[in-house]
Amino acid sequence: MKKKETVTIYDVAREASVSMATVSRAINHNHNVKPETEKKVLDVVKRLNYRPNDVARGLASKKTTTVGVIIPNVTNSYFAALARGIDDIAEMYQYNIILTNSDGDEKKELKALNTLYSKQVDGLIFMGNEISEAVRSDMSNERIPVVLAGSVDSQNQFNSVNIDYRKAVYAQTNELLKNGNDRVAFVASHLNRSINKDYRIEGYKDALRDAGIPFRKTLLFEANEATYDSGYKLRNKLVQEEVTAAIVSNDDVAAGVMNSMSDSGINVPEQFEVATSDNTKLTEMTRPMLSTITQPLYDIGAVSMRLLTKLMKNEEVSERNILLPFGLKDRNSTK
Amino acid sequence: MKKKETVTIYDVAREASVSMATVSRAINHNHNVKPETEKKVLDVVKRLNYRPNDVARGLASKKTTTVGVIIPNVTNSYFAALARGIDDIAEMYQYNIILTNSDGDEKKELKALNTLYSKQVDGLIFMGNEISEAVRSDMSNERIPVVLAGSVDSQNQFNSVNIDYRKAVYAQTNELLKNGNDRVAFVASHLNRSINKDYRIEGYKDALRDAGIPFRKTLLFEANEATYDSGYKLRNKLVQEEVTAAIVSNDDVAAGVMNSMSDSGINVPEQFEVATSDNTKLTEMTRPMLSTITQPLYDIGAVSMRLLTKLMKNEEVSERNILLPFGLKDRNSTK
DNA sequence: CTGAAAGCGCTAACAT
DNA sequence: ATGTTAGCGCTTTCAG
């Protein structure tokens, strides 16, 4: 195999007997190129096996056609679903994504932002359960567009796409209340994260109030992590508070609490009901299957990326905070 | 907020009264810089809030410190686990990853490779159940290093990290045979993919042969997709062949066949045993829990990335095809 | 230990 | 419709 020399736009220009500028125009399908010279150039491109260098292109044009994506954890099926939607639309619009796991940790988020800025990404998609002040100021100071996917901003400063968590939890809590539970728990990985504190718990309270049932702080439970195991460990606390139903903000955690109950002989849904919120595939794999809020996970990611492409092209966007429709799916973990 | 001007290395040089070259050396912690001038430079860097432009750096140095990662689907928990390992180690070595979903489709893989090459990635991690000839020649013709993570190459041409699938399935099939099943099925999403055809099915045959049981082609089942639903749909075919146990090559598919059996009144494991292969968290979430081959998923990704960093630095690597240890975890889906 | 200068490969005015 | 010419912001010889 002969030594591989990098063939540049200059080589193409020489072989095609045109200028670099013309080659550039031809490969970028610029209108101002006579069809026959375009063909001539493209033929040489093919013959020399020329492939444009995006790095040089990026330096010259100040556009990298890559966007940064900050995700808590790809391993979390909720976020993974969004990521897939993001990548598909990115590809459709010729962008690539640099994916960085943050674990929802501010330090890691800041570090990621920094390297993403260095890499000159054209835009940013941020996923996380909260925007800390440091992250906020960091993202506000750069002029590259950002959109929050499945993530809220209490200050309402960034573009975002979500569902109406407050209304969704309200509706869901109502169902559990209607089934006769007056001690329904609310469990989340982190209670003080904005998405829970400002939205979901508010919806939970709304339902309680409408039903004339007092809100009890002791019925709020924290799993610490968005994992199956951390949900599984919650059983004793739940039992201690004589809870008969639970609204859970994450499917893995919900599966954990449900299995934990079942495994200890507590019948779900007869003696204990659990409802979850993401409608990931997992909700259909457990037995009983999990009743859940339904959200268009893939679409949240897809719409976020679509929004970002508009922002990156300085197009007008009608809605700054997009709310996608949600639903309630009744399965077997509730009566 | 004042207009944001990009501050360049030149600005730093001017303010620090040194040359660009010195600034470059200082920020890259090159040894040949007097400590006090380094400090002087770094102070100015901080004061001006200078941040190096990685694109320019990439063009000048021909190193982008980003690696391309081709993954079938981030939504698949097996690959997601590898991806997390990859990203963590990448971050540790100051690399970023461009993630692209391929769905294991050759067309998409080729397209992804092409744009990744244009982006001048320093290395490539490829995940997929098979290397097609086109993909092979494409990857061979570039001089950037590639490592296959959790993916085999029948021609043994690329660096890789895996477990010994053949031995693992051999051991697993033995267990099922020992339990008295003489019609054990082998099910995979795609039977003719190299990882199945050349490794797992061979292990399955080895066990059959050692047990003196004839191999029957009719006991090989294909799910078509690596999804829960496609596994769920397999029940009738399995029942028709009077199979009493199954070795499944993917956790989601395994959950599907198991639940499908249970849902139709067939008791697992009493009347039907199922064993799976990835030990993703899902295996603990189903009821009964799934017996499985255990593989160090995160580590497969992590080790792959570590290997790649060595390759990118032209360091010697002792092993070209790394095999990580596997085990067998007996849970409740088998006797 | 530091500076000068030449690119890296391409895009984008500005001409023509 | 096409060519000329500057850079984009940095690294890297090569001198000194």
XYZ file of C-alpha atoms (C1' of nucleotides) in Angstrom:
702
model
C 0.000 0.000 0.000
C 1.524 3.302 -0.978
C 2.202 5.973 1.566
C -0.830 8.040 2.233
C -0.338 11.679 1.393
C -3.041 14.062 2.447
C -4.616 15.506 -0.624
C -5.725 19.070 -0.152
C -7.984 21.457 -1.894
C -4.909 22.828 -3.559
C -4.146 19.531 -5.247
C -7.655 19.369 -6.574
C -7.395 22.908 -7.880
C -4.198 22.157 -9.726
C -5.469 18.927 -11.266
C -8.710 20.538 -12.325
C -6.968 23.664 -13.579
C -9.102 26.004 -11.523
C -8.508 28.059 -8.385
C -8.913 26.884 -4.825
C -11.878 29.162 -4.488
C -13.676 27.408 -7.277
C -12.987 24.035 -5.760
C -14.300 25.294 -2.456
C -17.441 26.550 -4.115
C -17.932 23.360 -6.037
C -17.702 21.049 -3.068
C -19.950 23.322 -1.050
C -22.503 23.345 -3.846
C -22.353 27.075 -4.112
C -24.656 28.322 -6.840
C -22.105 30.475 -8.540
C -20.346 27.681 -10.321
C -20.902 26.726 -13.906
C -22.299 23.190 -14.002
C -19.566 21.924 -16.252
C -16.741 23.227 -14.129
C -18.467 21.842 -11.073
C -18.517 18.463 -12.719
C -14.888 18.792 -13.704
C -13.944 19.595 -10.115
C -16.048 16.858 -8.627
C -14.481 14.349 -10.968
C -11.037 15.264 -9.784
C -12.266 15.120 -6.208
C -13.331 11.575 -6.782
C -10.230 10.623 -8.704
C -7.866 11.950 -6.056
C -10.076 10.671 -3.305
C -10.154 14.097 -1.803
C -11.924 14.564 1.516
C -12.364 18.049 2.978
C -10.650 18.707 6.275
C -13.320 19.882 8.673
C -10.791 21.256 11.083
C -9.377 23.672 8.534
C -12.868 24.426 7.445
C -13.845 25.146 11.001
C -10.970 27.480 11.556
C -11.695 29.436 8.427
C -15.435 29.563 8.733
C -15.787 29.633 12.511
C -18.347 26.893 12.322
C -17.575 23.354 13.375
C -20.904 21.673 12.662
C -20.591 19.883 15.948
C -22.672 20.422 19.034
C -21.860 19.583 22.604
C -24.211 17.349 24.536
C -24.001 17.191 28.296
C -25.798 14.196 29.710
C -25.903 12.990 33.313
C -25.344 9.378 32.337
C -25.781 7.533 29.042
C -26.486 4.479 31.031
C -29.719 5.956 32.307
C -32.415 4.849 29.923
C -34.350 8.084 30.188
C -31.437 10.197 29.040
C -30.248 7.582 26.584
C -33.596 7.836 24.818
C -33.239 11.590 24.540
C -29.683 11.217 23.311
C -30.830 8.986 20.520
C -33.363 11.563 19.398
C -30.706 14.228 19.540
C -28.221 12.270 17.483
C -30.704 11.323 14.808
C -31.744 14.894 14.171
C -28.178 16.104 14.433
C -27.205 13.697 11.715
C -30.126 14.822 9.605
C -28.854 18.384 9.749
C -25.233 17.364 9.253
C -24.068 17.945 12.771
C -22.098 15.651 14.990
C -22.375 15.452 18.722
C -19.678 15.404 21.342
C -21.187 13.522 24.226
C -20.049 14.106 27.802
C -21.301 12.418 30.935
C -21.623 14.729 33.920
C -23.368 12.640 36.570
C -25.309 15.813 37.220
C -22.250 17.021 39.063
C -21.580 20.741 38.835
C -17.811 20.369 38.741
C -17.995 17.962 35.839
C -20.554 20.103 34.073
C -18.297 23.122 34.286
C -15.317 21.183 33.091
C -17.294 19.770 30.199
C -18.558 23.193 29.202
C -15.052 24.495 29.192
C -13.632 21.871 26.913
C -16.686 22.070 24.699
C -16.153 25.794 24.290
C -12.527 25.171 23.456
C -13.613 22.772 20.801
C -15.710 25.591 19.382
C -18.974 23.711 19.306
C -21.705 25.591 17.459
C -24.331 24.836 20.080
C -25.053 23.028 23.260
C -27.700 20.652 24.521
C -27.809 20.399 28.244
C -29.472 17.642 30.199
C -29.531 17.601 33.965
C -31.986 17.967 36.743
C -30.940 21.434 37.627
C -28.928 24.414 36.440
C -26.602 25.587 39.145
C -25.706 29.253 39.309
C -22.170 28.623 38.140
C -23.369 26.645 35.161
C -25.940 29.276 34.398
C -23.496 32.135 34.315
C -21.067 30.062 32.326
C -23.635 29.283 29.670
C -24.964 32.832 29.622
C -21.573 34.348 29.015
C -20.905 32.481 25.826
C -22.777 33.478 22.777
C -23.429 29.999 21.526
C -27.023 28.847 21.738
C -28.064 26.267 24.288
C -31.211 24.259 24.718
C -32.208 22.257 27.722
C -33.595 18.830 26.907
C -35.820 17.229 29.490
C -34.406 19.699 31.937
C -35.845 22.765 33.564
C -34.465 26.173 34.332
C -36.091 27.846 37.300
C -35.016 31.253 36.005
C -36.463 30.454 32.641
C -33.465 31.851 30.901
C -32.710 29.183 28.317
C -34.591 27.535 25.528
C -35.952 24.190 26.555
C -38.168 21.281 25.676
C -40.007 19.323 28.312
C -43.416 18.095 29.261
C -45.484 19.875 31.893
C -44.187 17.966 34.872
C -46.415 19.755 37.309
C -49.607 18.911 35.483
C -48.464 15.377 34.811
C -47.770 14.642 38.442
C -50.980 16.379 39.397
C -52.987 14.067 37.178
C -51.107 11.045 38.353
C -51.482 11.866 42.020
C -55.191 12.338 41.462
C -55.464 8.783 40.208
C -53.820 7.398 43.277
C -55.976 9.537 45.499
C -59.061 8.406 43.659
C -58.082 4.825 44.402
C -58.472 5.599 48.062
C -54.894 6.154 49.150
C -54.525 9.013 51.545
C -50.909 8.433 52.315
C -49.272 8.598 48.948
C -45.546 9.087 48.904
C -43.559 11.155 46.469
C -40.132 9.753 45.756
C -37.339 11.232 43.705
C -33.614 10.794 43.482
C -33.028 14.330 44.738
C -35.905 16.262 46.230
C -34.267 19.645 46.068
C -33.479 19.572 42.380
C -35.497 22.160 40.585
C -37.375 19.718 38.392
C -38.726 18.083 41.551
C -38.920 20.967 43.951
C -40.456 23.497 41.601
C -42.551 21.286 39.373
C -43.316 17.748 40.356
C -43.753 18.321 44.060
C -45.923 21.318 43.310
C -48.142 19.147 41.168
C -48.286 16.606 43.938
C -49.295 19.313 46.404
C -51.898 20.688 44.036
C -53.601 17.319 43.905
C -53.457 16.898 47.652
C -54.962 20.334 48.199
C -57.752 19.732 45.709
C -58.545 16.514 47.509
C -58.498 18.188 50.875
C -55.674 16.060 52.114
C -52.933 17.688 54.140
C -49.442 17.701 52.684
C -46.941 15.892 54.873
C -43.247 16.462 54.485
C -42.592 12.998 55.861
C -44.138 11.511 52.768
C -41.408 12.920 50.577
C -38.626 10.386 50.015
C -35.209 10.710 48.513
C -33.362 7.881 46.781
C -30.062 9.770 46.400
C -29.375 8.200 43.059
C -31.466 7.546 40.000
C -30.856 3.817 40.215
C -32.729 0.603 40.757
C -30.774 -0.256 43.873
C -31.379 3.042 45.571
C -35.094 2.559 44.976
C -34.936 -0.963 46.280
C -33.459 0.243 49.553
C -36.340 2.594 50.216
C -38.815 -0.064 51.321
C -38.375 0.168 55.071
C -38.778 3.907 55.138
C -41.879 3.662 53.037
C -43.384 0.931 55.177
C -42.558 2.836 58.314
C -44.609 5.787 57.147
C -47.506 3.500 56.322
C -47.539 4.613 52.771
C -49.896 2.715 50.473
C -48.924 4.250 47.166
C -46.009 6.087 45.625
C -45.373 8.502 42.806
C -41.836 7.923 41.615
C -39.918 10.315 39.407
C -37.686 7.787 37.688
C -38.385 4.397 36.157
C -35.358 2.608 37.531
C -36.080 3.829 41.018
C -39.727 2.864 40.621
C -38.820 -0.652 39.541
C -36.622 -0.854 42.613
C -39.317 0.136 45.059
C -41.893 -2.067 43.407
C -39.715 -5.173 43.343
C -38.619 -4.497 46.860
C -42.221 -4.481 47.986
C -43.144 -7.589 46.046
C -40.060 -9.435 47.198
C -40.987 -8.826 50.816
C -44.465 -10.175 50.331
C -46.330 -6.941 49.893
C -48.688 -7.303 46.965
C -48.524 -4.730 44.189
C -50.966 -3.197 43.446
C -53.332 -4.637 46.044
C -51.408 -3.508 49.092
C -49.120 -1.005 47.525
C -49.465 1.005 44.314
C -46.603 2.562 42.407
C -46.695 4.920 39.492
C -43.671 6.150 37.630
C -42.832 8.892 35.180
C -40.757 8.134 32.153
C -42.391 5.303 30.267
C -39.071 3.820 29.264
C -39.212 0.265 27.979
C -38.463 -0.927 31.466
C -42.008 -0.169 32.520
C -43.161 -3.032 30.317
C -40.503 -5.450 31.437
C -41.293 -5.559 35.124
C -44.048 -7.753 36.565
C -46.426 -6.234 37.258
C -45.874 -3.699 34.548
C -45.550 -0.143 35.750
C -48.279 2.447 35.391
C -46.618 5.609 34.255
C -46.747 9.074 32.887
C -46.046 8.768 29.183
C -43.637 11.198 27.650
C -42.277 11.319 24.114
C -38.690 10.703 25.164
C -37.184 10.390 21.733
C -39.071 13.443 20.584
C -37.892 15.552 23.474
C -34.381 14.929 22.246
C -35.286 15.303 18.595
C -37.194 18.541 19.077
C -34.394 19.936 21.204
C -31.891 19.332 18.475
C -34.208 20.739 15.864
C -34.665 23.853 17.954
C -30.935 24.148 18.311
C -30.370 23.991 14.573
C -32.687 26.949 14.181
C -30.922 28.867 16.884
C -27.563 28.153 15.312
C -28.803 29.565 12.032
C -30.232 32.596 13.789
C -33.697 31.696 12.663
C -36.683 32.997 14.513
C -38.154 30.550 16.983
C -41.720 31.029 18.071
C -41.607 29.181 21.350
C -38.801 29.537 23.767
C -39.954 26.818 26.146
C -41.586 23.979 24.327
C -43.930 21.661 26.189
C -44.657 18.362 24.500
C -47.817 16.424 25.319
C -47.846 13.812 28.043
C -50.317 11.125 28.999
C -51.066 8.624 31.695
C -50.720 4.931 31.054
C -52.501 2.661 33.413
C -50.783 -0.658 33.801
C -50.681 -3.174 36.575
C -48.787 -1.484 39.357
C -51.830 0.615 40.206
C -55.417 -0.406 40.774
C -22.561 42.935 28.942
C -19.770 44.061 26.743
C -19.314 42.646 23.309
C -17.347 39.477 23.416
C -14.156 39.685 21.435
C -12.242 36.500 20.970
C -8.963 36.819 22.755
C -6.194 35.005 20.965
C -2.762 33.824 21.777
C -1.517 36.961 20.147
C -3.303 39.169 22.656
C -1.765 37.230 25.479
C 1.674 37.564 23.930
C 1.332 41.298 23.606
C 0.069 41.810 27.138
C 2.744 39.583 28.584
C 5.454 41.109 26.413
C 6.597 37.793 25.058
C 6.216 36.045 21.727
C 3.358 33.840 20.646
C 5.706 30.902 20.732
C 6.395 31.445 24.386
C 2.742 31.717 25.205
C 2.139 28.504 23.335
C 4.869 26.784 25.269
C 3.640 28.116 28.566
C 0.066 26.974 28.171
C 1.223 23.596 26.952
C 3.520 23.245 29.933
C 6.496 22.819 27.749
C 9.625 22.365 29.830
C 11.673 24.948 28.063
C 10.092 27.925 29.713
C 11.579 29.795 32.613
C 9.217 29.401 35.599
C 8.840 33.109 36.079
C 7.925 33.829 32.487
C 5.510 30.933 32.608
C 3.855 32.490 35.603
C 3.770 35.861 33.894
C 2.072 34.353 30.899
C -0.390 32.319 32.896
C -1.368 35.393 34.853
C -2.211 37.239 31.677
C -4.094 34.193 30.448
C -6.246 34.328 33.526
C -6.658 38.080 33.414
C -7.748 38.146 29.793
C -9.785 35.029 30.262
C -7.991 33.442 27.397
C -9.109 30.018 26.262
C -7.148 28.161 23.584
C -8.965 27.427 20.356
C -8.773 23.690 19.840
C -9.706 23.984 16.202
C -6.719 26.136 15.396
C -4.621 23.909 17.556
C -5.887 20.904 15.686
C -5.082 22.380 12.337
C -1.559 23.296 13.350
C -0.720 20.149 15.250
C -2.766 17.628 13.309
C -4.156 16.255 16.527
C -7.715 16.911 17.581
C -7.818 15.054 20.890
C -11.166 13.680 19.927
C -12.023 10.126 19.058
C -14.919 8.815 17.085
C -17.206 6.250 18.661
C -19.540 4.217 16.517
C -22.259 2.549 18.519
C -25.237 0.561 17.245
C -27.644 2.266 19.630
C -27.078 4.241 22.827
C -30.451 3.093 23.928
C -29.245 -0.471 24.182
C -28.086 -0.963 27.742
C -25.244 -3.243 26.773
C -23.632 -0.700 24.502
C -24.555 2.197 26.764
C -22.538 0.573 29.529
C -19.520 0.286 27.251
C -19.975 3.876 26.128
C -19.832 5.066 29.683
C -16.571 3.253 30.246
C -15.201 4.730 27.063
C -16.152 8.275 27.949
C -14.752 8.096 31.454
C -11.349 6.972 30.295
C -11.407 9.372 27.380
C -11.974 12.211 29.782
C -9.178 10.967 31.979
C -6.783 11.187 29.055
C -8.140 14.510 27.854
C -10.007 13.221 24.866
C -13.556 13.882 23.841
C -15.791 11.493 22.021
C -17.986 12.062 19.018
C -20.766 9.528 19.368
C -22.627 8.190 16.356
C -25.444 5.683 16.281
C -25.269 3.207 13.435
C -27.995 0.683 14.172
C -25.426 -1.831 13.033
C -26.283 -0.776 9.528
C -23.408 -0.822 7.075
C -24.555 2.242 5.197
C -24.726 4.273 8.349
C -21.417 2.926 9.543
C -19.721 3.971 6.348
C -21.279 7.384 6.457
C -20.252 7.829 10.061
C -16.699 6.773 9.316
C -16.519 9.266 6.538
C -17.601 12.239 8.558
C -15.441 11.124 11.451
C -12.429 11.073 9.165
C -13.315 14.524 7.913
C -13.416 15.705 11.469
C -9.887 14.368 11.796
C -10.501 12.222 14.843
C -7.302 10.822 16.321
C -8.745 7.364 16.798
C -11.831 5.243 16.499
C -13.765 2.893 18.719
C -16.081 0.650 16.814
C -18.961 -1.276 18.297
C -21.137 -3.546 16.240
C -21.852 -7.185 15.872
C -19.894 -7.562 12.706
C -17.373 -5.864 10.468
C -18.569 -5.866 6.895
C -16.023 -5.977 4.121
C -16.692 -2.401 3.133
C -16.244 -1.187 6.673
C -13.117 -3.254 7.011
C -11.434 -1.836 3.975
C -12.490 1.645 4.921
C -10.953 1.357 8.354
C -7.843 -0.319 7.049
C -7.126 2.366 4.544
C -6.928 5.151 7.067
C -3.923 5.328 9.256
C -5.773 6.204 12.411
C -5.932 3.495 15.046
C -9.155 1.666 15.741
C -10.215 -0.659 18.496
C -13.271 -2.833 18.550
C -15.142 -2.787 21.839
C -17.339 -5.745 22.609
C -17.155 -6.568 18.935
C -15.344 -9.246 17.035
C -13.458 -9.282 13.779
C -13.448 -12.621 12.059
C -10.316 -11.677 10.146
C -8.642 -10.667 13.351
C -7.279 -7.566 11.783
C -8.059 -4.924 14.403
C -7.299 -4.430 18.033
C -10.160 -5.460 20.220
C -11.408 -6.104 23.706
C -14.021 -8.724 24.427
C -14.696 -11.737 26.563
C -14.313 -15.239 25.209
C -17.836 -15.634 23.881
C -17.312 -19.166 22.740
C -16.144 -20.415 26.104
C -18.808 -18.448 27.917
C -21.630 -19.907 25.883
C -20.045 -23.316 26.150
C -20.099 -23.137 29.935
C -23.586 -21.781 29.965
C -24.968 -24.402 27.622
C -23.389 -27.059 29.787
C -25.386 -25.856 32.763
C -28.623 -26.110 30.887
C -27.709 -29.532 29.592
C -26.786 -30.640 33.076
C -30.264 -29.614 34.201
C -31.654 -32.233 31.903
C -32.702 -30.191 28.905
C -31.941 -31.869 25.653
C -33.709 -29.381 23.480
C -32.028 -26.136 24.356
C -32.508 -23.289 21.957
C -29.971 -20.692 20.985
C -31.491 -17.312 20.252
C -29.812 -14.198 18.935
C -30.956 -11.071 17.189
C -29.044 -12.034 14.052
C -27.685 -15.527 13.705
C -25.330 -14.795 10.866
C -23.465 -11.979 12.557
C -19.921 -13.005 13.199
C -20.126 -12.715 16.968
C -22.897 -15.312 16.903
C -21.968 -17.439 13.957
C -18.268 -17.751 14.676
C -18.217 -17.656 18.444
C -21.376 -18.143 20.419
C -22.937 -20.781 18.222
C -19.632 -22.624 18.121
C -19.584 -22.667 21.907
C -23.122 -23.932 21.896
C -22.181 -26.707 19.485
C -19.116 -27.609 21.508
C -21.268 -28.223 24.542
C -23.774 -30.245 22.587
C -21.046 -32.393 21.110
C -19.417 -32.995 24.486
C -22.770 -34.063 25.824
C -23.403 -36.351 22.907
C -26.468 -34.455 21.838
C -27.012 -33.834 18.143
C -27.000 -30.246 16.956
C -30.271 -29.225 15.339
C -30.502 -26.216 13.122
C -34.149 -25.855 14.005
C -33.173 -24.942 17.530
C -31.479 -21.764 16.366
C -33.799 -18.771 16.589
C -33.512 -15.269 15.301
C -35.183 -12.260 16.891
C -34.267 -9.824 14.104
C -33.754 -6.989 16.523
C -32.009 -6.686 19.840
C -35.196 -5.630 21.572
C -37.574 -6.790 24.252
C -40.507 -6.950 21.870
C -38.750 -9.066 19.303
C -37.885 -11.523 22.051
C -41.433 -11.485 23.294
C -42.713 -12.497 19.892
C -40.573 -15.599 19.776
C -42.690 -17.670 22.131
C -44.770 -19.597 19.624
C -41.791 -20.673 17.604
C -40.015 -21.805 20.722
C -43.014 -23.728 21.985
C -43.517 -25.318 18.598
C -40.056 -26.807 18.684
C -40.686 -28.158 22.175
C -37.761 -26.280 23.544
C -37.361 -26.393 27.330
C -34.491 -23.979 27.732
C -32.871 -21.141 25.850
C -29.522 -19.435 25.668
C -30.142 -15.842 24.652
C -27.463 -13.494 23.395
C -28.991 -10.245 24.578
C -30.607 -9.241 27.849
C -33.510 -7.334 26.401
C -34.399 -10.199 24.109
C -34.042 -12.632 26.997
C -36.395 -10.600 29.157
C -38.845 -10.663 26.297
C -38.831 -14.414 25.866
C -38.985 -15.025 29.569
C -41.894 -12.679 30.188
C -43.656 -14.046 27.169
C -43.436 -17.534 28.587
C -44.524 -16.503 32.051
C -47.369 -14.413 30.732
C -48.738 -17.376 28.841
C -48.682 -19.547 31.913
C -45.442 -21.382 31.314
C -43.489 -21.419 34.537
C -39.920 -20.157 34.497
C -37.717 -21.933 35.413
C -39.763 -25.048 36.143
C -41.090 -25.557 32.655
C -38.764 -23.317 30.761
C -35.289 -22.084 31.573
C -33.659 -19.020 30.103
C -30.101 -17.817 30.418
C -28.807 -14.576 29.010
C -25.445 -13.004 28.300
C -24.813 -9.443 29.276
C -25.564 -9.070 32.965
C -26.931 -5.581 32.494
C -28.941 -4.248 35.409
C -32.066 -5.500 33.696
C -31.222 -9.055 34.690
C -31.924 -8.097 38.307
C -35.085 -6.211 37.563
C -37.113 -8.991 36.020
C -39.003 -11.565 38.050
C -37.640 -14.139 38.122
C -34.219 -12.590 37.841
C -32.201 -13.725 34.877
C -29.315 -16.153 35.110
C -26.581 -14.797 32.938
C -23.038 -14.745 31.750
C -21.332 -11.949 33.625
C -19.115 -9.637 31.688
C -17.334 -6.496 32.844
C -19.257 -4.179 30.553
C -17.910 -0.890 31.819
C -14.401 -2.282 31.738
C -14.689 -3.482 28.179
C -15.324 0.121 27.232
C -12.718 1.494 29.584
C -10.004 -0.900 28.503
C -10.805 -0.250 24.848
C -10.309 3.450 25.314
C -7.147 2.922 27.298
C -5.814 0.730 24.530
C -6.697 3.368 22.007
C -4.798 6.061 23.902
C -1.697 3.916 23.692
C -2.180 3.304 20.003
C -2.648 7.020 19.385
C 0.637 7.708 21.109
C 2.340 4.967 19.146
C 3.140 3.097 22.297
C 3.804 -0.594 22.214
C 0.839 -2.736 23.108
C 1.437 -6.248 24.275
C -1.906 -7.758 23.449
C -3.714 -7.072 20.263
C -6.919 -8.854 21.184
C -7.711 -8.503 24.831
C -10.026 -11.000 26.499
C -11.457 -9.928 29.822
C -12.687 -12.522 32.308
C -16.289 -13.650 32.320
C -18.360 -15.647 34.784
C -21.689 -17.352 35.159
C -24.291 -15.971 37.500
C -26.985 -18.341 38.521
C -30.226 -16.584 39.274
C -33.825 -17.651 39.135
C -34.550 -18.127 35.484
C -32.665 -21.410 35.496
C -32.934 -24.386 37.852
C 15.126 29.876 27.287
C 12.926 32.799 23.741
C 11.654 34.865 19.204
C 10.702 34.957 14.098
C 8.415 33.029 10.622
C 6.325 29.561 8.050
C 2.601 27.045 7.502
C -1.766 23.662 8.798
C -6.168 23.436 4.798
C -9.764 25.953 4.112
C -13.332 30.078 3.528
C -14.495 34.610 2.376
C -14.263 39.059 0.835
C -12.838 41.548 -3.029
C -11.742 41.863 -7.733
C -12.347 40.943 -12.457
C -18.517 32.599 -13.107
C -13.890 32.468 -11.474
C -9.414 33.997 -9.500
C -6.467 36.512 -5.832
C -5.471 37.283 -1.495
C -5.913 37.460 3.238
C -6.403 35.516 7.084
C -8.714 31.888 10.909
C -5.514 30.877 15.812
C -2.319 27.998 16.766
C 2.194 24.785 16.646
C 6.626 24.060 15.187
C 11.051 24.231 13.127
C 14.940 26.993 13.031
C 17.890 30.534 14.871
C 20.043 32.700 18.413
